[in-house]
Amino acid sequence: MLPNAQGVFETHQSVHPVSVIMYKHDLVYLTEDASHDAAIEHINEEAFGPGRFTRAAARIREQGPHDLSLSFICTDNGETIASVRMTPVLAGTVKGHLLGPLAVRPSHKNKGIGRELVRIAVEAARRKGSEAVILVGDPPYYGPLGFEKVAYNALSFPGPVDPHRVLVVPIVEGVHERLKGTIAWRG
């Protein structure tokens, strides 16, 4: 407040321009539980459509359940807006986890939420003793998150997959040499 020409302080109501209005988001990352299933299904449908069931990685996920203790969601003010799942796999002789699907609601994209979910999931897999985290995804997105290309056609998936998109975060020594053969769910 500033004094007027007579030295009197006056109060004026003013309208703040839109640029000063701030929106607070309460992003919370949680371990997935059964109560999140419907929201996760909606997010994955929104992100990938009906074709998501025909992908090679989906064929592996159909073989057995994902690991709830390594699967995470993000909420914004209590609404589930993103998720990542981890499925236990045997890839060649590597006891690892298949990451995916990873999906974020369109309203929350490009805010680092997906990257944070990947970071949380990989670290949880490391703590649980996984030897590697594997996925089929875009190298430009996942490379900065620690993922490396798997040798061309080293892993055989239960369906067609672009071998240039098969990536891994090796957690233990010698993972790349052992990623040879089939990849399938392990119980």
mmCIF file of C-alpha atoms in Angstrom:
data_model
loop_
_atom_site.group_PDB
_atom_site.id
_atom_site.type_symbol
_atom_site.label_atom_id
_atom_site.label_comp_id
_atom_site.label_asym_id
_atom_site.label_seq_id
_atom_site.Cartn_x
_atom_site.Cartn_y
_atom_site.Cartn_z
ATOM 1 C CA MET A 1 0.000 0.000 0.000
ATOM 2 C CA LEU A 2 1.314 3.440 -0.883
ATOM 3 C CA PRO A 3 0.179 6.820 0.490
ATOM 4 C CA ASN A 4 -1.748 9.140 -1.825
ATOM 5 C CA ALA A 5 -0.706 12.764 -2.495
ATOM 6 C CA GLN A 6 -2.092 13.791 0.903
ATOM 7 C CA GLY A 7 -0.133 11.049 2.703
ATOM 8 C CA VAL A 8 -3.248 8.947 3.396
ATOM 9 C CA PHE A 9 -3.078 5.230 2.848
ATOM 10 C CA GLU A 10 -5.912 4.017 0.685
ATOM 11 C CA THR A 11 -6.909 0.484 -0.095
ATOM 12 C CA HIS A 12 -7.809 -0.361 -3.635
ATOM 13 C CA GLN A 13 -9.172 -3.624 -4.810
ATOM 14 C CA SER A 14 -7.388 -4.766 -7.874
ATOM 15 C CA VAL A 15 -7.818 -7.636 -10.256
ATOM 16 C CA HIS A 16 -4.715 -9.762 -10.630
ATOM 17 C CA PRO A 17 -3.717 -10.602 -14.170
ATOM 18 C CA VAL A 18 -3.947 -14.276 -15.103
ATOM 19 C CA SER A 19 -0.163 -14.564 -15.072
ATOM 20 C CA VAL A 20 -0.093 -14.219 -11.282
ATOM 21 C CA ILE A 21 -2.719 -16.820 -10.537
ATOM 22 C CA MET A 22 -1.027 -19.998 -9.345
ATOM 23 C CA TYR A 23 -2.519 -23.443 -9.272
ATOM 24 C CA LYS A 24 -1.375 -25.796 -6.576
ATOM 25 C CA HIS A 25 -1.051 -29.452 -7.409
ATOM 26 C CA ASP A 26 -0.707 -32.000 -4.669
ATOM 27 C CA LEU A 27 1.099 -34.776 -6.536
ATOM 28 C CA VAL A 28 1.462 -37.901 -4.445
ATOM 29 C CA TYR A 29 3.202 -41.107 -5.557
ATOM 30 C CA LEU A 30 1.797 -44.294 -4.046
ATOM 31 C CA THR A 31 2.212 -48.038 -4.346
ATOM 32 C CA GLU A 32 -0.620 -49.421 -6.453
ATOM 33 C CA ASP A 33 -3.376 -51.430 -4.802
ATOM 34 C CA ALA A 34 -6.563 -53.080 -6.074
ATOM 35 C CA SER A 35 -8.612 -49.920 -5.472
ATOM 36 C CA HIS A 36 -6.713 -48.226 -8.324
ATOM 37 C CA ASP A 37 -7.624 -50.802 -11.006
ATOM 38 C CA ALA A 38 -10.522 -48.920 -12.636
ATOM 39 C CA ALA A 39 -8.630 -45.623 -12.799
ATOM 40 C CA ILE A 40 -5.528 -47.333 -14.213
ATOM 41 C CA GLU A 41 -7.601 -49.099 -16.856
ATOM 42 C CA HIS A 42 -9.130 -45.755 -17.857
ATOM 43 C CA ILE A 43 -5.709 -44.070 -18.045
ATOM 44 C CA ASN A 44 -4.277 -46.896 -20.189
ATOM 45 C CA GLU A 45 -7.327 -46.890 -22.474
ATOM 46 C CA GLU A 46 -6.998 -43.133 -22.891
ATOM 47 C CA ALA A 47 -3.255 -43.380 -23.633
ATOM 48 C CA PHE A 48 -3.071 -46.496 -25.816
ATOM 49 C CA GLY A 49 -6.578 -47.304 -27.045
ATOM 50 C CA PRO A 50 -7.839 -50.812 -27.815
ATOM 51 C CA GLY A 51 -4.625 -51.730 -29.671
ATOM 52 C CA ARG A 52 -2.789 -51.985 -26.354
ATOM 53 C CA PHE A 53 -3.921 -55.590 -25.971
ATOM 54 C CA THR A 54 -2.232 -56.721 -29.188
ATOM 55 C CA ARG A 55 1.291 -55.610 -28.293
ATOM 56 C CA ALA A 56 4.011 -58.171 -27.572
ATOM 57 C CA ALA A 57 4.546 -56.793 -24.052
ATOM 58 C CA ALA A 58 0.824 -57.286 -23.373
ATOM 59 C CA ARG A 59 1.226 -60.967 -24.322
ATOM 60 C CA ILE A 60 3.780 -61.299 -21.511
ATOM 61 C CA ARG A 61 1.550 -59.457 -19.033
ATOM 62 C CA GLU A 62 -1.297 -61.854 -19.826
ATOM 63 C CA GLN A 63 0.840 -64.763 -18.628
ATOM 64 C CA GLY A 64 0.627 -63.717 -14.982
ATOM 65 C CA PRO A 65 -0.022 -60.829 -12.617
ATOM 66 C CA HIS A 66 2.138 -57.745 -12.257
ATOM 67 C CA ASP A 67 4.003 -57.144 -9.003
ATOM 68 C CA LEU A 68 1.875 -54.755 -6.937
ATOM 69 C CA SER A 69 4.805 -53.955 -4.647
ATOM 70 C CA LEU A 70 6.726 -52.538 -7.652
ATOM 71 C CA SER A 71 3.789 -50.836 -9.386
ATOM 72 C CA PHE A 72 2.976 -47.209 -8.644
ATOM 73 C CA ILE A 73 0.437 -44.478 -9.261
ATOM 74 C CA CYS A 74 0.485 -40.718 -9.056
ATOM 75 C CA THR A 75 -2.459 -38.757 -7.723
ATOM 76 C CA ASP A 76 -3.257 -35.075 -8.030
ATOM 77 C CA ASN A 77 -5.540 -33.868 -5.248
ATOM 78 C CA GLY A 78 -6.679 -37.455 -4.727
ATOM 79 C CA GLU A 79 -7.391 -38.277 -8.400
ATOM 80 C CA THR A 80 -5.289 -41.026 -9.985
ATOM 81 C CA ILE A 81 -3.633 -39.388 -12.992
ATOM 82 C CA ALA A 82 -0.743 -41.733 -13.886
ATOM 83 C CA SER A 83 0.523 -45.259 -13.349
ATOM 84 C CA VAL A 84 3.356 -47.647 -14.065
ATOM 85 C CA ARG A 85 3.307 -51.399 -13.614
ATOM 86 C CA MET A 86 6.113 -53.923 -13.250
ATOM 87 C CA THR A 87 5.741 -57.575 -14.252
ATOM 88 C CA PRO A 88 8.253 -60.224 -13.135
ATOM 89 C CA VAL A 89 9.969 -61.800 -16.154
ATOM 90 C CA LEU A 90 12.712 -64.205 -17.070
ATOM 91 C CA ALA A 91 14.588 -62.704 -20.019
ATOM 92 C CA GLY A 92 17.144 -65.219 -21.220
ATOM 93 C CA THR A 93 18.645 -66.101 -17.831
ATOM 94 C CA VAL A 94 18.000 -62.667 -16.266
ATOM 95 C CA LYS A 95 15.437 -62.490 -13.459
ATOM 96 C CA GLY A 96 14.061 -59.042 -14.067
ATOM 97 C CA HIS A 97 10.936 -56.961 -14.419
ATOM 98 C CA LEU A 98 9.101 -55.708 -17.483
ATOM 99 C CA LEU A 99 8.171 -52.051 -17.035
ATOM 100 C CA GLY A 100 4.856 -50.972 -18.448
ATOM 101 C CA PRO A 101 2.442 -49.833 -19.256
ATOM 102 C CA LEU A 102 3.463 -46.342 -18.228
ATOM 103 C CA ALA A 103 0.690 -43.820 -18.814
ATOM 104 C CA VAL A 104 -0.146 -40.272 -17.749
ATOM 105 C CA ARG A 105 -3.474 -38.494 -18.245
ATOM 106 C CA PRO A 106 -3.286 -35.920 -21.079
ATOM 107 C CA SER A 107 -4.044 -33.125 -18.587
ATOM 108 C CA HIS A 108 -0.810 -33.928 -16.725
ATOM 109 C CA LYS A 109 1.632 -34.734 -19.537
ATOM 110 C CA ASN A 110 5.014 -33.024 -19.881
ATOM 111 C CA LYS A 111 5.331 -32.333 -16.159
ATOM 112 C CA GLY A 112 7.879 -35.064 -15.342
ATOM 113 C CA ILE A 113 5.322 -37.391 -13.763
ATOM 114 C CA GLY A 114 6.093 -40.340 -16.062
ATOM 115 C CA ARG A 115 9.840 -39.931 -15.536
ATOM 116 C CA GLU A 116 9.350 -39.853 -11.773
ATOM 117 C CA LEU A 117 7.213 -43.008 -11.870
ATOM 118 C CA VAL A 118 9.942 -44.777 -13.879
ATOM 119 C CA ARG A 119 12.610 -43.629 -11.416
ATOM 120 C CA ILE A 120 10.557 -44.860 -8.448
ATOM 121 C CA ALA A 121 9.809 -48.225 -10.095
ATOM 122 C CA VAL A 122 13.424 -48.892 -11.130
ATOM 123 C CA GLU A 123 14.690 -48.031 -7.653
ATOM 124 C CA ALA A 124 12.060 -50.282 -6.050
ATOM 125 C CA ALA A 125 13.086 -53.150 -8.381
ATOM 126 C CA ARG A 126 16.732 -52.585 -7.409
ATOM 127 C CA ARG A 127 15.853 -52.773 -3.698
ATOM 128 C CA LYS A 128 13.814 -55.934 -4.256
ATOM 129 C CA GLY A 129 16.765 -57.699 -5.908
ATOM 130 C CA SER A 130 15.722 -57.549 -9.561
ATOM 131 C CA GLU A 131 18.615 -58.063 -11.967
ATOM 132 C CA ALA A 132 17.238 -55.735 -14.647
ATOM 133 C CA VAL A 133 14.282 -53.638 -15.733
ATOM 134 C CA ILE A 134 13.283 -54.232 -19.364
ATOM 135 C CA LEU A 135 10.782 -52.456 -21.588
ATOM 136 C CA VAL A 136 9.739 -51.839 -25.153
ATOM 137 C CA GLY A 137 9.791 -48.082 -25.639
ATOM 138 C CA ASP A 138 11.263 -44.984 -27.236
ATOM 139 C CA PRO A 139 15.044 -44.704 -26.721
ATOM 140 C CA PRO A 140 15.003 -40.865 -26.745
ATOM 141 C CA TYR A 141 12.555 -40.838 -23.802
ATOM 142 C CA TYR A 142 13.956 -43.743 -21.780
ATOM 143 C CA GLY A 143 17.687 -43.312 -22.516
ATOM 144 C CA PRO A 144 18.089 -40.333 -20.163
ATOM 145 C CA LEU A 145 16.375 -42.450 -17.477
ATOM 146 C CA GLY A 146 19.182 -45.035 -17.580
ATOM 147 C CA PHE A 147 17.838 -47.432 -20.209
ATOM 148 C CA GLU A 148 20.212 -48.953 -22.763
ATOM 149 C CA LYS A 149 19.478 -50.814 -25.980
ATOM 150 C CA VAL A 150 19.443 -54.598 -25.771
ATOM 151 C CA ALA A 151 21.474 -56.354 -28.471
ATOM 152 C CA TYR A 152 19.536 -56.560 -31.737
ATOM 153 C CA ASN A 153 17.102 -59.539 -31.681
ATOM 154 C CA ALA A 154 18.662 -60.887 -28.458
ATOM 155 C CA LEU A 155 15.241 -61.427 -26.859
ATOM 156 C CA SER A 156 12.348 -63.265 -28.430
ATOM 157 C CA PHE A 157 8.942 -61.837 -27.510
ATOM 158 C CA PRO A 158 5.580 -63.634 -27.836
ATOM 159 C CA GLY A 159 4.671 -61.423 -30.768
ATOM 160 C CA PRO A 160 6.246 -58.904 -33.106
ATOM 161 C CA VAL A 161 8.387 -56.192 -31.557
ATOM 162 C CA ASP A 162 10.764 -53.612 -32.996
ATOM 163 C CA PRO A 163 14.178 -54.813 -31.725
ATOM 164 C CA HIS A 164 15.467 -51.214 -31.715
ATOM 165 C CA ARG A 165 12.923 -50.401 -28.986
ATOM 166 C CA VAL A 166 13.880 -53.179 -26.539
ATOM 167 C CA LEU A 167 15.662 -51.432 -23.671
ATOM 168 C CA VAL A 168 17.117 -52.395 -20.291
ATOM 169 C CA VAL A 169 18.417 -50.888 -17.076
ATOM 170 C CA PRO A 170 21.004 -53.449 -15.992
ATOM 171 C CA ILE A 171 21.052 -53.632 -12.206
ATOM 172 C CA VAL A 172 23.685 -56.354 -11.765
ATOM 173 C CA GLU A 173 26.888 -57.136 -13.646
ATOM 174 C CA GLY A 174 26.731 -59.178 -16.838
ATOM 175 C CA VAL A 175 23.085 -58.524 -17.680
ATOM 176 C CA HIS A 176 23.634 -57.735 -21.376
ATOM 177 C CA GLU A 177 25.478 -61.036 -21.952
ATOM 178 C CA ARG A 178 22.614 -63.006 -20.335
ATOM 179 C CA LEU A 179 19.764 -61.262 -22.196
ATOM 180 C CA LYS A 180 19.589 -63.913 -24.900
ATOM 181 C CA GLY A 181 16.578 -66.113 -25.593
ATOM 182 C CA THR A 182 12.935 -65.762 -24.741
ATOM 183 C CA ILE A 183 11.269 -63.339 -22.399
ATOM 184 C CA ALA A 184 8.289 -64.601 -20.409
ATOM 185 C CA TRP A 185 6.424 -64.055 -17.149
ATOM 186 C CA ARG A 186 7.986 -65.668 -14.081
ATOM 187 C CA GLY A 187 6.024 -66.450 -10.953
#
